[in-house]
Each structure stands twice: as structure tokens, then as C-alpha cells.
Coordinates of C-alpha atoms in Angstrom, one line a residue:
L374 CA 76.3 100.9 138.9
L375 CA 77.2 97.2 139.0
A376 CA 80.9 97.0 138.4
A377 CA 80.2 93.8 136.5
D378 CA 79.9 92.5 133.0
L379 CA 76.3 91.8 131.8
P380 CA 75.2 89.3 129.2
E381 CA 75.0 91.0 125.9
P382 CA 71.2 90.7 125.5
L383 CA 70.7 92.2 128.9
R384 CA 73.1 95.1 128.2
A385 CA 71.5 95.7 124.8
M386 CA 68.0 95.9 126.3
L387 CA 69.1 98.4 129.0
V388 CA 70.9 100.6 126.4
R389 CA 67.9 100.5 124.0
K390 CA 65.3 101.3 126.7
A391 CA 67.3 104.0 128.5
E392 CA 68.3 105.9 125.4
G393 CA 71.1 107.7 127.3
N394 CA 69.0 108.8 130.3
P395 CA 71.0 108.0 133.5
F396 CA 68.0 108.0 135.8
F397 CA 66.2 105.6 133.5
V398 CA 69.3 103.3 133.6
E399 CA 69.2 103.4 137.4
E400 CA 65.5 102.5 137.5
L401 CA 65.9 99.7 135.0
V402 CA 68.7 98.2 137.0
G403 CA 66.5 98.5 140.1
T404 CA 63.7 96.7 138.3
L405 CA 66.1 93.8 137.4
V406 CA 67.2 93.6 141.0
D407 CA 63.6 93.7 142.3
R408 CA 62.7 90.8 139.9
G409 CA 65.7 88.7 140.9
I410 CA 67.3 88.8 137.4
L411 CA 70.3 90.6 139.0
A412 CA 71.5 89.3 142.4
R413 CA 74.5 89.9 144.6
E414 CA 76.4 86.7 145.5
D415 CA 79.7 86.5 147.3
G416 CA 80.2 90.3 147.0
R417 CA 79.6 90.5 143.3
W418 CA 76.6 90.9 141.0
T419 CA 75.5 88.0 138.9
A420 CA 72.9 88.0 136.1
R421 CA 70.4 85.3 135.1
E422 CA 69.3 84.8 131.6
L423 CA 66.2 86.9 130.7
P424 CA 63.2 84.7 130.8
P425 CA 61.2 84.2 127.6
G426 CA 59.0 87.1 126.7
F427 CA 60.6 89.3 129.4
D428 CA 60.3 93.1 128.8
V429 CA 60.2 96.3 130.8
P430 CA 58.0 99.4 130.3
D431 CA 59.2 102.0 127.7
T432 CA 59.0 105.1 130.0
I433 CA 60.6 106.0 133.3
R434 CA 57.2 106.6 134.9
S435 CA 56.0 103.1 133.9
V436 CA 59.2 101.6 135.2
L437 CA 58.8 103.4 138.5
A438 CA 55.1 102.4 138.8
A439 CA 56.1 98.8 138.2
R440 CA 58.9 98.9 140.8
I441 CA 56.5 100.5 143.3
D442 CA 54.0 97.7 142.7
L443 CA 56.6 95.1 143.4
L444 CA 57.0 96.4 147.0
G445 CA 55.3 94.7 149.9
P446 CA 51.9 96.3 151.0
A447 CA 53.4 98.0 154.1
E448 CA 56.4 99.4 152.2
K449 CA 54.2 100.5 149.3
A450 CA 51.8 102.3 151.6
A451 CA 54.8 103.9 153.4
L452 CA 56.2 105.2 150.2
Q453 CA 52.8 106.6 149.1
A454 CA 52.3 108.2 152.5
A455 CA 55.8 109.7 152.4
T456 CA 54.9 111.4 149.1
V457 CA 51.9 113.1 150.7
I458 CA 54.3 114.6 153.3
G459 CA 56.7 115.7 150.6
R460 CA 60.0 114.8 149.1
V461 CA 61.5 115.2 152.6
F462 CA 59.6 113.3 155.3
W463 CA 60.0 112.1 158.9
S464 CA 59.5 108.6 160.4
G465 CA 57.2 109.7 163.2
P466 CA 54.3 111.1 161.1
L467 CA 54.9 108.5 158.5
Y468 CA 54.2 105.6 160.8
E469 CA 51.1 107.4 162.1
L470 CA 49.8 107.9 158.5
V471 CA 50.0 104.2 157.6
G472 CA 48.0 103.2 160.7
G473 CA 48.5 99.6 161.9
L474 CA 51.0 98.7 159.2
E475 CA 54.6 98.1 160.1
P476 CA 56.7 99.1 157.1
D477 CA 60.4 98.4 157.0
L478 CA 62.0 101.7 155.8
R479 CA 65.3 99.8 155.3
V480 CA 63.7 98.0 152.4
L481 CA 62.9 101.4 150.7
E482 CA 66.5 102.4 151.3
E483 CA 67.9 99.1 149.9
R484 CA 65.6 99.5 146.8
D485 CA 67.1 103.0 146.4
F486 CA 63.7 104.8 146.7
I487 CA 64.7 106.8 149.8
R488 CA 67.8 108.0 151.7
R489 CA 68.3 108.6 155.3
R490 CA 69.6 112.1 156.1
S491 CA 72.1 112.9 158.8
G492 CA 70.3 115.9 160.3
S493 CA 66.7 116.8 160.7
S494 CA 64.6 119.9 160.3
M495 CA 62.0 118.4 162.7
P496 CA 63.5 118.1 166.2
G497 CA 63.4 114.5 167.5
E498 CA 62.5 113.0 164.2
Q499 CA 64.5 110.9 161.8
E500 CA 64.5 112.6 158.4
Y501 CA 64.4 110.9 155.0
A502 CA 64.4 112.2 151.4
I503 CA 62.9 110.5 148.4
K504 CA 65.7 110.1 145.9
H505 CA 64.0 111.6 142.9
A506 CA 61.2 114.0 142.3
L507 CA 59.7 111.8 139.6
T508 CA 59.3 109.0 142.2
V509 CA 57.3 111.4 144.3
E510 CA 55.0 112.2 141.4
V511 CA 54.4 108.5 140.4
A512 CA 53.9 107.2 143.9
Y513 CA 51.6 110.1 144.8
E514 CA 49.5 109.7 141.6
S515 CA 49.1 106.0 142.5
L516 CA 47.0 107.0 145.5
P517 CA 43.2 107.3 145.1
K518 CA 42.2 110.9 145.5
A519 CA 40.1 110.2 148.6
A520 CA 43.0 108.5 150.3
R521 CA 45.3 111.5 149.4
A522 CA 42.9 113.9 151.0
R523 CA 42.7 112.0 154.3
L524 CA 46.4 111.5 154.4
H525 CA 46.9 115.3 154.0
A526 CA 44.5 116.0 156.8
A527 CA 46.2 113.4 159.0
F528 CA 49.6 115.0 158.5
A529 CA 48.2 118.4 159.2
D530 CA 46.8 117.0 162.5
W531 CA 50.3 115.7 163.4
L532 CA 51.9 119.0 162.6
E533 CA 49.4 120.9 164.7
R534 CA 50.1 118.7 167.7
T535 CA 53.8 119.5 167.4
D536 CA 54.2 122.8 169.3
E537 CA 57.7 123.5 168.0
A538 CA 56.4 123.2 164.4
R539 CA 53.2 125.3 164.5
E540 CA 54.5 128.7 163.6
Q541 CA 57.6 127.5 161.8
H542 CA 55.6 125.3 159.5
A543 CA 52.4 127.4 159.2
S544 CA 52.6 127.4 155.4
L545 CA 53.1 123.6 155.5
I546 CA 50.1 123.0 157.7
A547 CA 48.1 125.4 155.5
H548 CA 49.1 123.5 152.4
H549 CA 48.1 120.1 153.7
L550 CA 44.8 121.3 155.0
A551 CA 44.1 123.0 151.7
E552 CA 45.0 119.8 149.8
A553 CA 42.7 117.8 152.1
V554 CA 39.7 120.0 151.0
R555 CA 40.6 120.7 147.3
P556 CA 37.2 121.7 145.8
E557 CA 37.5 119.2 142.9
D558 CA 38.2 116.3 145.3
A559 CA 36.5 117.2 148.5
D560 CA 33.0 115.7 147.8
L561 CA 34.6 112.4 146.8
A562 CA 37.0 112.3 149.8
W563 CA 34.5 113.4 152.5
R564 CA 31.2 112.2 151.1
E565 CA 30.3 110.3 154.3
D566 CA 31.5 113.1 156.6
P567 CA 30.2 116.5 155.6
V568 CA 30.7 117.9 159.1
E569 CA 34.4 117.0 159.1
L570 CA 34.7 118.6 155.6
A571 CA 33.2 121.8 156.9
Q572 CA 35.5 121.9 159.9
L573 CA 38.5 121.2 157.7
R574 CA 37.6 124.0 155.4
I575 CA 37.5 126.4 158.3
R576 CA 40.8 125.2 159.6
A577 CA 42.4 125.4 156.1
A578 CA 41.2 129.0 155.5
S579 CA 42.5 130.0 159.0
W580 CA 45.9 128.5 158.5
L581 CA 46.2 129.9 155.0
R582 CA 45.6 133.3 156.4
R583 CA 48.0 132.9 159.3
A584 CA 50.7 131.6 156.9
A585 CA 50.0 134.6 154.6
D586 CA 50.4 137.0 157.5
L587 CA 53.7 135.4 158.4
A588 CA 54.9 135.6 154.7
I589 CA 53.9 139.3 154.6
G590 CA 56.0 139.8 157.7
R591 CA 58.9 138.2 155.9
H592 CA 58.1 140.3 152.8
E593 CA 57.6 137.1 150.8
L594 CA 54.7 138.7 149.0
D595 CA 54.2 136.3 146.1
E596 CA 53.9 133.4 148.6
A597 CA 51.5 135.5 150.7
L598 CA 49.3 136.2 147.7
S599 CA 49.2 132.6 146.7
L600 CA 48.1 131.6 150.2
L601 CA 45.5 134.3 150.4
E602 CA 44.0 133.3 147.0
R603 CA 43.7 129.7 148.2
A604 CA 42.0 130.9 151.4
L605 CA 39.6 133.0 149.4
A606 CA 38.6 129.9 147.3
L607 CA 37.6 128.1 150.6
E608 CA 35.8 131.0 152.3
T609 CA 32.0 131.3 152.3
S610 CA 31.6 134.1 154.9
E611 CA 31.4 137.5 153.2
P612 CA 32.9 139.4 156.2
S613 CA 35.9 137.0 156.1
M614 CA 36.1 137.3 152.3
A615 CA 36.3 141.1 152.8
E616 CA 39.2 140.7 155.3
I617 CA 41.0 138.4 152.9
W618 CA 40.6 140.8 150.0
R619 CA 42.0 143.6 152.3
S620 CA 45.0 141.4 153.0
I621 CA 45.5 140.8 149.3
G622 CA 45.2 144.6 148.8
R623 CA 47.8 145.3 151.5
A624 CA 50.2 142.7 150.0
N625 CA 49.9 144.3 146.6
A626 CA 50.4 147.8 148.2
L627 CA 53.6 146.5 149.8
R628 CA 55.0 145.6 146.4
Y629 CA 53.7 149.0 145.1
D630 CA 51.3 147.4 142.6
G631 CA 48.7 150.2 142.7
E632 CA 46.2 148.7 140.2
A633 CA 46.2 145.3 141.9
F634 CA 45.7 147.0 145.3
W635 CA 42.7 149.0 144.1
K636 CA 41.1 145.9 142.4
A637 CA 41.5 143.9 145.6
M638 CA 40.0 146.7 147.7
E639 CA 37.1 147.2 145.3
N640 CA 36.4 143.4 145.7
S641 CA 36.5 143.8 149.5
L642 CA 33.8 146.5 149.2
K643 CA 31.6 144.3 147.1
V644 CA 31.3 141.8 150.0
C645 CA 31.0 144.4 152.8
H646 CA 27.5 144.6 154.2
D647 CA 28.1 146.0 157.7
R648 CA 29.4 149.4 158.8
S649 CA 32.6 148.3 160.5
T650 CA 33.7 146.0 157.6
C651 CA 33.1 148.7 155.1
A652 CA 34.9 151.3 157.3
D653 CA 37.9 148.9 157.4
S654 CA 38.0 148.7 153.6
Y655 CA 37.5 152.4 153.0
S656 CA 40.1 153.3 155.6
E657 CA 42.7 150.9 154.1
L658 CA 42.1 152.3 150.7
A659 CA 42.6 155.9 151.8
F660 CA 45.5 155.1 154.1
Q661 CA 47.6 153.1 151.6
T662 CA 46.9 155.6 148.9
S663 CA 48.0 158.4 151.1
I664 CA 51.4 156.8 152.0
R665 CA 52.1 155.3 148.5
S666 CA 50.6 158.0 146.2
S667 CA 53.2 157.4 143.5
M668 CA 52.4 153.8 142.7
W669 CA 50.2 154.7 139.8
T670 CA 51.2 156.1 136.4
R671 CA 48.3 158.5 136.7
R672 CA 48.0 160.1 140.2
P673 CA 44.7 159.2 142.0
D674 CA 41.9 161.7 141.6
P675 CA 41.9 163.7 144.9
A676 CA 38.0 163.7 144.9
L677 CA 38.0 159.9 144.8
V678 CA 40.4 159.7 147.7
N679 CA 38.6 162.3 149.7
G680 CA 35.4 160.2 149.2
W681 CA 37.1 157.2 150.7
I682 CA 38.2 159.2 153.7
T683 CA 34.7 160.6 154.2
S684 CA 33.1 157.2 154.0
A685 CA 35.6 155.7 156.4
L686 CA 35.0 158.5 159.0
E687 CA 31.3 158.2 158.6
L688 CA 31.2 154.4 159.0
S689 CA 33.9 153.8 161.6
D690 CA 33.5 153.5 165.3
G691 CA 34.9 156.5 167.2
A692 CA 37.6 154.4 168.9
S693 CA 38.7 152.1 166.0
A694 CA 41.8 151.6 164.0
A695 CA 39.8 152.3 160.9
R696 CA 39.1 155.8 162.1
A697 CA 42.7 156.4 163.0
K698 CA 43.8 155.3 159.5
A699 CA 41.3 157.6 157.9
L700 CA 42.4 160.5 160.0
I701 CA 46.1 159.8 159.1
A702 CA 45.1 159.7 155.4
R703 CA 43.4 163.1 155.8
A704 CA 46.4 164.6 157.5
N705 CA 48.8 163.2 154.9
I706 CA 46.7 164.5 151.9
H707 CA 45.6 167.8 153.4
S708 CA 48.6 168.6 155.6
D709 CA 47.9 172.4 155.3
E710 CA 44.5 172.1 157.1
S711 CA 44.6 168.9 159.1
D712 CA 46.3 169.7 162.4
E713 CA 43.3 168.5 164.3
A714 CA 43.0 165.3 162.3
A715 CA 46.7 164.4 163.0
R716 CA 46.3 165.1 166.7
E717 CA 43.1 163.0 167.0
A718 CA 44.8 160.2 165.1
S719 CA 47.8 160.3 167.4
A720 CA 45.6 160.3 170.6
L721 CA 43.5 157.4 169.2
A722 CA 46.6 155.3 168.3
D723 CA 47.8 155.9 171.9
R724 CA 44.5 154.7 173.4
L725 CA 44.5 151.6 171.1
G726 CA 48.0 150.8 172.1
D727 CA 48.9 150.1 168.5
V728 CA 52.6 150.8 167.9
E729 CA 52.4 150.9 164.1
L730 CA 49.4 153.2 164.1
R731 CA 51.2 155.4 166.6
S732 CA 54.2 155.6 164.3
W733 CA 52.0 156.5 161.3
A734 CA 50.2 159.1 163.3
W735 CA 53.5 160.7 164.3
A736 CA 54.4 160.8 160.6
A737 CA 51.2 162.6 159.9
R738 CA 52.0 165.1 162.7
A739 CA 55.4 165.7 161.2
S740 CA 53.8 166.3 157.8
V741 CA 51.3 168.8 159.2
A742 CA 54.1 170.6 161.1
F743 CA 56.3 170.8 158.0
H744 CA 53.5 172.4 156.0
A745 CA 53.0 174.9 158.7
G746 CA 56.7 175.8 158.6
R747 CA 57.3 174.3 162.0
Y748 CA 60.4 172.4 160.9
D749 CA 61.9 171.7 164.3
E750 CA 58.5 170.2 165.4
A751 CA 58.3 168.2 162.2
L752 CA 61.8 166.7 162.9
M753 CA 60.8 166.0 166.6
W754 CA 57.8 163.9 165.4
A755 CA 59.9 162.2 162.8
Q756 CA 62.6 161.3 165.3
R757 CA 60.2 160.0 167.9
R758 CA 59.3 157.3 165.4
F759 CA 62.8 155.9 165.8
D760 CA 62.0 155.1 169.4
L761 CA 59.5 152.5 168.2
T762 CA 61.8 150.7 165.8
E763 CA 62.7 148.0 168.4
T764 CA 59.0 146.9 168.4
I765 CA 58.2 147.4 164.7
T766 CA 59.1 144.3 162.7
D767 CA 57.7 145.3 159.3
A768 CA 60.7 146.1 157.1
D769 CA 58.6 148.3 154.8
H770 CA 57.6 150.4 157.8
L771 CA 61.2 150.6 159.0
V772 CA 62.5 152.0 155.7
E773 CA 59.6 154.4 155.5
I774 CA 60.5 155.8 158.9
R775 CA 63.9 156.8 157.5
E776 CA 62.4 158.2 154.3
A777 CA 59.8 160.3 156.1
A778 CA 62.4 161.9 158.3
L779 CA 64.3 163.3 155.3
P780 CA 62.1 166.3 154.5
A781 CA 62.4 167.8 158.0
V782 CA 66.1 166.9 158.2
G783 CA 66.6 168.6 154.8
A784 CA 64.6 171.6 155.7
L785 CA 66.9 172.2 158.7
G786 CA 70.0 171.8 156.5
R787 CA 71.3 168.7 158.2
L788 CA 72.8 167.1 155.1
R789 CA 75.2 164.8 156.9
E790 CA 72.2 163.3 158.8
A791 CA 70.3 163.1 155.5
R792 CA 73.0 161.1 153.8
R793 CA 73.1 158.7 156.8
L794 CA 69.4 158.1 156.6
A795 CA 69.5 157.6 152.9
H796 CA 72.3 155.0 153.2
E797 CA 70.4 153.2 156.0
H798 CA 67.2 153.2 153.8
L799 CA 69.2 151.7 150.9
E800 CA 70.7 149.0 153.1
L801 CA 67.4 148.0 154.6
S802 CA 65.6 148.1 151.2
Q803 CA 67.9 145.4 149.7
R804 CA 65.6 142.6 151.2
L805 CA 62.4 144.3 149.9
S806 CA 61.0 145.0 146.5
P807 CA 62.7 146.7 143.5
H808 CA 60.4 149.6 144.2
H809 CA 61.8 150.0 147.7
R810 CA 65.3 149.8 146.3
M811 CA 64.4 152.5 143.8
H812 CA 63.4 154.7 146.7
G813 CA 66.7 154.0 148.4
V814 CA 68.8 155.0 145.4
A815 CA 66.5 158.0 144.9
L816 CA 67.1 159.3 148.4
L817 CA 70.8 159.2 147.8
A818 CA 70.3 161.3 144.7
E819 CA 67.8 163.7 146.4
T820 CA 70.2 164.3 149.2
E821 CA 73.0 165.3 146.7
E822 CA 70.3 167.4 144.9
L823 CA 69.9 169.4 148.1
A824 CA 73.7 169.8 148.4
G825 CA 73.9 170.9 144.7
A826 CA 76.4 168.1 144.3
W827 CA 75.8 167.4 140.6
D828 CA 79.0 165.5 140.2
A829 CA 77.9 163.1 143.0
I830 CA 74.6 162.5 141.1
G831 CA 76.6 161.9 137.9
R832 CA 78.4 159.1 139.7
L833 CA 75.1 157.6 140.6
E834 CA 73.9 157.5 136.9
E835 CA 74.7 153.9 136.2
T836 CA 73.1 152.7 139.4
I837 CA 70.0 154.8 138.8
E838 CA 69.6 153.5 135.3
K839 CA 69.9 149.9 136.5
T840 CA 67.5 150.5 139.4
V841 CA 64.9 152.2 137.2
A842 CA 65.1 149.3 134.7
A843 CA 64.6 146.7 137.6
N844 CA 61.6 148.7 138.8
R845 CA 59.7 149.2 135.5
Q846 CA 57.1 146.6 136.6
T847 CA 55.6 149.1 139.1
P848 CA 55.0 152.8 138.5
C849 CA 57.1 155.1 140.6
V850 CA 57.4 158.9 140.3
R851 CA 61.0 158.5 141.5
N852 CA 61.9 156.5 138.4
A853 CA 61.2 159.6 136.3
R854 CA 62.5 162.0 138.9
C855 CA 65.9 160.3 139.2
L856 CA 66.3 160.3 135.5
L857 CA 65.6 164.0 135.4
L858 CA 68.2 164.5 138.1
C859 CA 70.6 162.7 135.9
A860 CA 69.7 165.0 133.1
L861 CA 70.3 168.0 135.3
A862 CA 73.7 166.6 136.3
S863 CA 74.6 166.1 132.7
I864 CA 73.7 169.7 131.8
H865 CA 76.0 170.9 134.6
R866 CA 78.9 168.9 133.2
G867 CA 78.2 170.2 129.7
D868 CA 76.8 167.0 128.2
E869 CA 73.5 168.2 126.5
D870 CA 73.1 165.0 124.4
R871 CA 73.1 162.8 127.5
A872 CA 70.7 165.2 129.3
R873 CA 68.2 165.0 126.4
A874 CA 68.4 161.2 126.5
F875 CA 67.6 161.1 130.2
E876 CA 64.7 163.5 129.7
E877 CA 63.3 161.3 127.0
A878 CA 63.6 158.2 129.1
A879 CA 61.8 160.0 132.0
D880 CA 59.0 161.1 129.6
E881 CA 58.6 157.6 128.2
L882 CA 57.5 156.4 131.7
G883 CA 54.3 158.3 131.2
M884 CA 53.8 159.7 134.7
E885 CA 50.7 161.9 134.8
G886 CA 49.5 164.2 137.6
H887 CA 52.9 164.1 139.4
S888 CA 53.9 167.7 138.8
L889 CA 54.6 168.3 142.5
A890 CA 57.4 165.8 142.4
L891 CA 58.7 166.5 138.9
D892 CA 58.3 170.2 138.1
N893 CA 60.9 171.3 140.7
V894 CA 63.6 169.3 138.8
S895 CA 62.3 170.6 135.5
V896 CA 62.6 174.2 136.8
R897 CA 66.3 173.6 137.7
I898 CA 66.9 172.1 134.2
A899 CA 65.3 175.1 132.6
L900 CA 67.4 177.4 134.8
A901 CA 70.6 175.5 133.9
R902 CA 69.8 176.0 130.2
G903 CA 68.8 179.7 130.7
D904 CA 65.4 178.9 129.3
L905 CA 63.4 181.6 131.1
D906 CA 60.2 181.0 129.0
E907 CA 60.1 177.4 130.3
V908 CA 60.9 178.6 133.8
A909 CA 58.0 181.1 133.6
R910 CA 55.6 178.4 132.4
L911 CA 56.6 176.0 135.2
V912 CA 56.1 178.5 138.0
E913 CA 53.0 180.1 136.7
P914 CA 50.5 178.1 138.8
E915 CA 50.1 179.1 142.5
P916 CA 52.5 177.1 144.6
T917 CA 51.3 173.8 146.2
F918 CA 53.7 171.8 148.2
R919 CA 53.8 168.2 149.5
F920 CA 55.8 167.0 152.4
V921 CA 58.0 164.6 150.5
F922 CA 59.3 167.0 147.8
G923 CA 58.6 170.3 149.7
V924 CA 62.3 171.3 150.2
P925 CA 63.4 171.2 146.5
T926 CA 60.1 172.6 145.4
L927 CA 60.3 175.7 147.6
T928 CA 64.0 176.4 146.8
A929 CA 63.7 175.8 143.1
R930 CA 60.7 178.2 143.0
L931 CA 62.6 180.9 144.9
D932 CA 65.5 180.6 142.4
A933 CA 63.1 180.6 139.5
L934 CA 61.2 183.7 140.6
A935 CA 64.6 185.5 141.2
A936 CA 65.8 184.6 137.7
L937 CA 62.6 186.0 136.3
R938 CA 63.1 189.2 138.3
D939 CA 59.5 188.6 139.6
R940 CA 59.8 191.0 142.5
E941 CA 56.1 190.9 143.4
R942 CA 56.1 187.1 144.0
V943 CA 59.5 187.0 145.6
E944 CA 58.5 189.7 148.1
R945 CA 55.3 187.7 148.8
E946 CA 56.9 184.3 149.2
A947 CA 60.5 184.8 150.5
P948 CA 60.3 186.9 153.7
Q949 CA 58.7 184.1 155.8
F950 CA 62.1 182.3 155.6
L951 CA 64.4 185.1 156.5
A952 CA 64.4 184.5 160.3
S953 CA 64.0 180.8 160.1
R954 CA 67.6 179.6 160.3
T955 CA 66.7 176.8 157.9
Y956 CA 67.9 175.4 154.6
F957 CA 65.5 177.9 152.9
E958 CA 66.9 181.0 154.5
P959 CA 69.9 181.6 152.2
F960 CA 67.7 180.9 149.1
A961 CA 65.2 183.5 150.4
R962 CA 67.9 186.1 151.0
R963 CA 69.5 185.5 147.6
A964 CA 66.1 185.8 145.8
L965 CA 65.3 189.0 147.6
G966 CA 68.9 190.3 147.1
I967 CA 68.5 189.7 143.3
V968 CA 65.1 191.4 142.9
R969 CA 66.0 194.3 145.2
E970 CA 69.6 194.5 143.9
D971 CA 70.7 194.4 147.5
R972 CA 74.3 193.4 147.9
A973 CA 74.1 193.0 151.7
L974 CA 71.4 190.4 151.3
L975 CA 73.5 188.5 148.8
E976 CA 76.5 188.6 151.1
D977 CA 74.3 187.3 154.0
A978 CA 73.1 184.5 151.6
L979 CA 76.6 183.6 150.8
A980 CA 77.6 183.3 154.4
S981 CA 74.6 181.1 155.1
F982 CA 75.4 178.9 152.1
E983 CA 78.9 178.5 153.4
D984 CA 77.7 177.7 156.9
L985 CA 75.5 174.9 155.5
R986 CA 78.4 173.7 153.3
L987 CA 76.3 174.2 150.1
D988 CA 79.4 174.8 148.0
W989 CA 77.7 174.9 144.6
H990 CA 75.1 177.4 145.7
A991 CA 77.8 179.5 147.5
A992 CA 79.8 179.6 144.3
R993 CA 76.8 180.7 142.3
T994 CA 76.2 183.5 144.9
R995 CA 79.8 184.6 144.6
A996 CA 79.4 184.8 140.9
L997 CA 76.4 187.0 141.3
L998 CA 78.3 189.3 143.5
A999 CA 81.0 189.7 140.9
E1000 CA 78.7 190.6 138.0
G1001 CA 76.1 193.1 136.9
P1002 CA 74.9 195.8 139.3
F1003 CA 76.6 194.1 142.3
A1004 CA 80.0 194.4 140.7
N1005 CA 79.3 198.1 139.8
E1006 CA 78.3 198.7 143.4
L1007 CA 81.6 197.1 144.6
Q1008 CA 83.6 199.4 142.2
N1009 CA 81.8 202.5 143.5
Q1010 CA 82.6 201.4 147.1

């Protein structure tokens, strides 16, 4: 530091006190310079003898406090005010915070407390940085709490007057206003000015909520939740508290934390006392549950969700976003009987001019059309959502648009397009949560599932295992489903031990009530093993289908009923697909061909599988044609 020899007593004191800590050495040397024991003369350092009884504090914090106390009043006030701004600060607001004082910042530079920076994150302002974080702590703690609060408020005022900084530094403004009204210090700081305190609390809560909304938009959900919790602590209005709890619920839904979402929404309902506020909370509960129904280990009780929808519709205004969300939830959950609800939601979103609501309403219309077997219409609604992507900034919504298009794309056998959408989803999901990334990987596997490309799923096994492990903090039915797909791929390549390991891993996740998502894979596993008793058990209940997994559910069921030679149910369920020119059509022809022992139907199925480039299914169909009664029929011909 000095490039000079020190008298032995001085050197010994420095070594003893610092105990090998480089920062402590720097501060001790700074103390000696501040006290004039070390001085620079003629370009070199000289040292005076230590005066009798001279000593320095034994801790870095004490050394720093002593050095700060040696500063002149203006410079000390400037350093303290700088620590209120933060480790990085700017000269303009600093001079404003110290009032009529005229500190010389060069002194703080020479004493090595601060350093001037070449650039600045605040346009038009000279930027500085305090050299060490511990200096920030010590100088800040030396300020009386009342003075801290007023300085925080003053810096927030300065930021609010800087138009360029308002949105960019929303979280910074929110932080300083919140610090100005910290509940434990507020009465002390603003004892003589309760009106100012009340106004500051309102401003702090408003900025905290604005900053949280911006953080949610960036998908920085932990930051958003922290800001919302601080806002909640300052809020006294129950309607505002209900809104904050809804925002907390939505942030938790975006990271697929179902339990935290429900808890937040329950808290919002506890402070709802008017119809519209309660309608908003019930509709958000129903809406988020309907679009993220797999974020719980145990699937939500349908009666409970139906109750939320009913309450939202009863309490909401006829032309409100709350009603639109409740209608969308009804259409999503009861797609087989909610055509009218989906149409009303769509018309209402159009009248409200809400782009995101319009997109969600179109998704509901796609779901309803899919359940009615109108697959071209379902795809039309799904594709219309892509027209809105230039105006939708929510990354979660953008990945969902691609995910929700896949059932209709798959139903029409457009596997190349399905692969493209899956890859786009995976790319976009990289900046979102592990749960979103799980969906992205799952969509790749599910597309190969439709293709019967078990080798391709096998190549995804390592990625699936890593992605499932990263997503264990939030329940997801796709965690279990992807592991089951890996088990199925293992069976097809003859690795039964690996298959059993994947099945056990899926079972350990403890997903309950998700049979609509999982049973279709289990059916294929049982078929691959030739376990017809298990196949019969899995297809025993009457068929129920959901939009998301409708394609693999329908086709696995047709294959299962054919394997069981259950002609009655095949004849009842398959004919609807014969003239559909969809992905389902060859499966329906093959199932009917098997139970009727009709070679022509099997040959038609084979041609359709080949047209769709479903090579594995085509190969299985050829094998059927070469064996059993079909082979005998060929010999007779």
C-alpha cells in the first residue's frame, strides 16, 4: 500500500490488529493517514513515532466508525446520505439530500471511501460507488433512525421527479418509500407530521404494487412477491388488501405453486366485503385453477371449483373481466357442455378490448370445439391467438398459446407443426420457471408419443430426468407422465428393469386424481407388456376426455378395446372417426378391422398411417395383416 518501510512498532501494531485481513490493513493505514501519523512528503510516505498511549480499535467496524468521525461535518453527512441512496450513488441527489452543506467529494475519494465511476446508470449524473459494503453498513448505522427515514423519503422524491427514472427505477422508488415508513421507525421519524406519514404510506404501497407488476411482467416472481408482501404490511384498506392478495396469488400461480396460490386467494376472500371485489377473487381462483389444473399433487375437487365459478358469475357485473374469466373457467372445465359460455366470454372480451382476455377466450372456444370433434374449428381458434402475440408481453401467456395449440394440431395429424410448436415452447420457457421448462420438454416427448417414435423419447430420457429433478419443488402431472413415457420407451427397446425404475419414480411423485393425464400412458405400457387384465382395468370406466391429453387418450383407448376384442365398445366409439380425415381415423379403422376381422379396414388403416408418416403404427398394422385370421384370408385369396 505504501511502498515504504515502517518503523517496527508501527508495523507490529498493524500486523497484530489486522490478523491477516487485507481490508482491515487498508482501513488501519487509512486511520494513520487521517490522524497524520502517516504523511506523504516529496512523493514518498513518512511515518511519525506513535504518540504515547496511541491505539486503534480492535474491529474493522470500529476502525471505520472512527475514520468516519474524523471527517468534516459536510463530508460525513455526504457519506451518510450516500449510504441511504445505496452503495452506488449520484452527485445530484446527494447534494440535495445534504441540504445547505457543501461537501467536497474529492475528500471522500482521497480518503478512499468512494470512487468515481466512468459511466453512469442515471443520465446526466456523475456516478460514484462506495468502496466497500461494510463502509455502507457502518455509515448508515451511524445515522439516527429518524434522519434515515427522512433521507429515504427525500431520495424517493428526487427519483419521482426524474421522468427517465420513474419506470426504470420503480423498485428503487418503492424501496426508499417503504424504508421511509418502516413500521418500527415510522412513529419516531414522523411524530410531528402524521399527515405526511399517511401520505408516504399511500405512496409507498402504490409504488410497491407498481414495481411488483413490473417484476411479474419480467417473470421475476420472487422479487414481485417480496414487494407485494411489503405493500400488504402498509395497506389498511381492505379492498386494496384483497387486490394485493390476488396479485400474490397470481404470482404464485405463475410459478405453479398451487398451495401458495390457494392460500393467497383465501386471504383475499377474507377481506372482501363488496360484490365486485369478491367476484374478482372468485373468478381469479376459478380461472387460474382451470388453466393450471396440474399444479397440485391432488387434483382440485370439481365441486369446489364449480362453486367458485358459480359465485363469480352470481357476484360479477354482466360486463366485467371477472365474469369473462369465470365463463372461460367454465368452458375449460366443462368443455363438453359450455359452447355458450365460451361464446359469451369471447364476445365480452371483445367488448372490453382486453387482448389477453380475448386470447384466453379463444383458447376456451378451441377447447369446446375440440370436445365436440370440430378439430378444424379448434385449430382455427388456436391459430387466431398467434395474431395477438405482438401485443401480449406476458411470457407465460406466450408459451401457453403454443401449448394450447398442440391438441388440435395433433388431432389433425400435423406432427411437423407440432414439433415446431414444442421447440418454440421450449425455447421461450428457458427464461421462465422450472415448471414451464418441464412443460417444454414434455411437449417434445408428447409429440414423439403421437408419432410412436419411442427411440426419440429414449434419447430424451436424460433431459427428462434432469428437468423433473429441477421441477420437484412444484407438483406437475407432466413430471409423472414424462417418466411413464420413458418407461414405455424402455419397454419397446426391451429394457424392462429400466422401465420399472421409471414407473417407480413416477409413482413416488404421489399424483392423485390425474388419471385423465396418466392412464393413457399406462394403457400403452400394459399393451406393450401384453397385460390384458391391466388393460381391461384401465379402460373399464366410461371415457372422459380433457382437451390437453385428449388425442393420446382417445387413440390409446381404441387400441386397448381392440386388443381386448371388445367389439361392442369399439363399434360404439370408433365409427365417429371414420370420415374425419384426422389423426384418429386410422386408429378407428384398425380397431374396427380387428374386432370385425375385416382385412380391408386394416389395409385402409395402414394406408392412412403411412400418409400421416406414423411409421411405428404402420409397422404394427402390417404385422397384424401378416398374422392370424388376416394371414389365412390372404392365403385363401
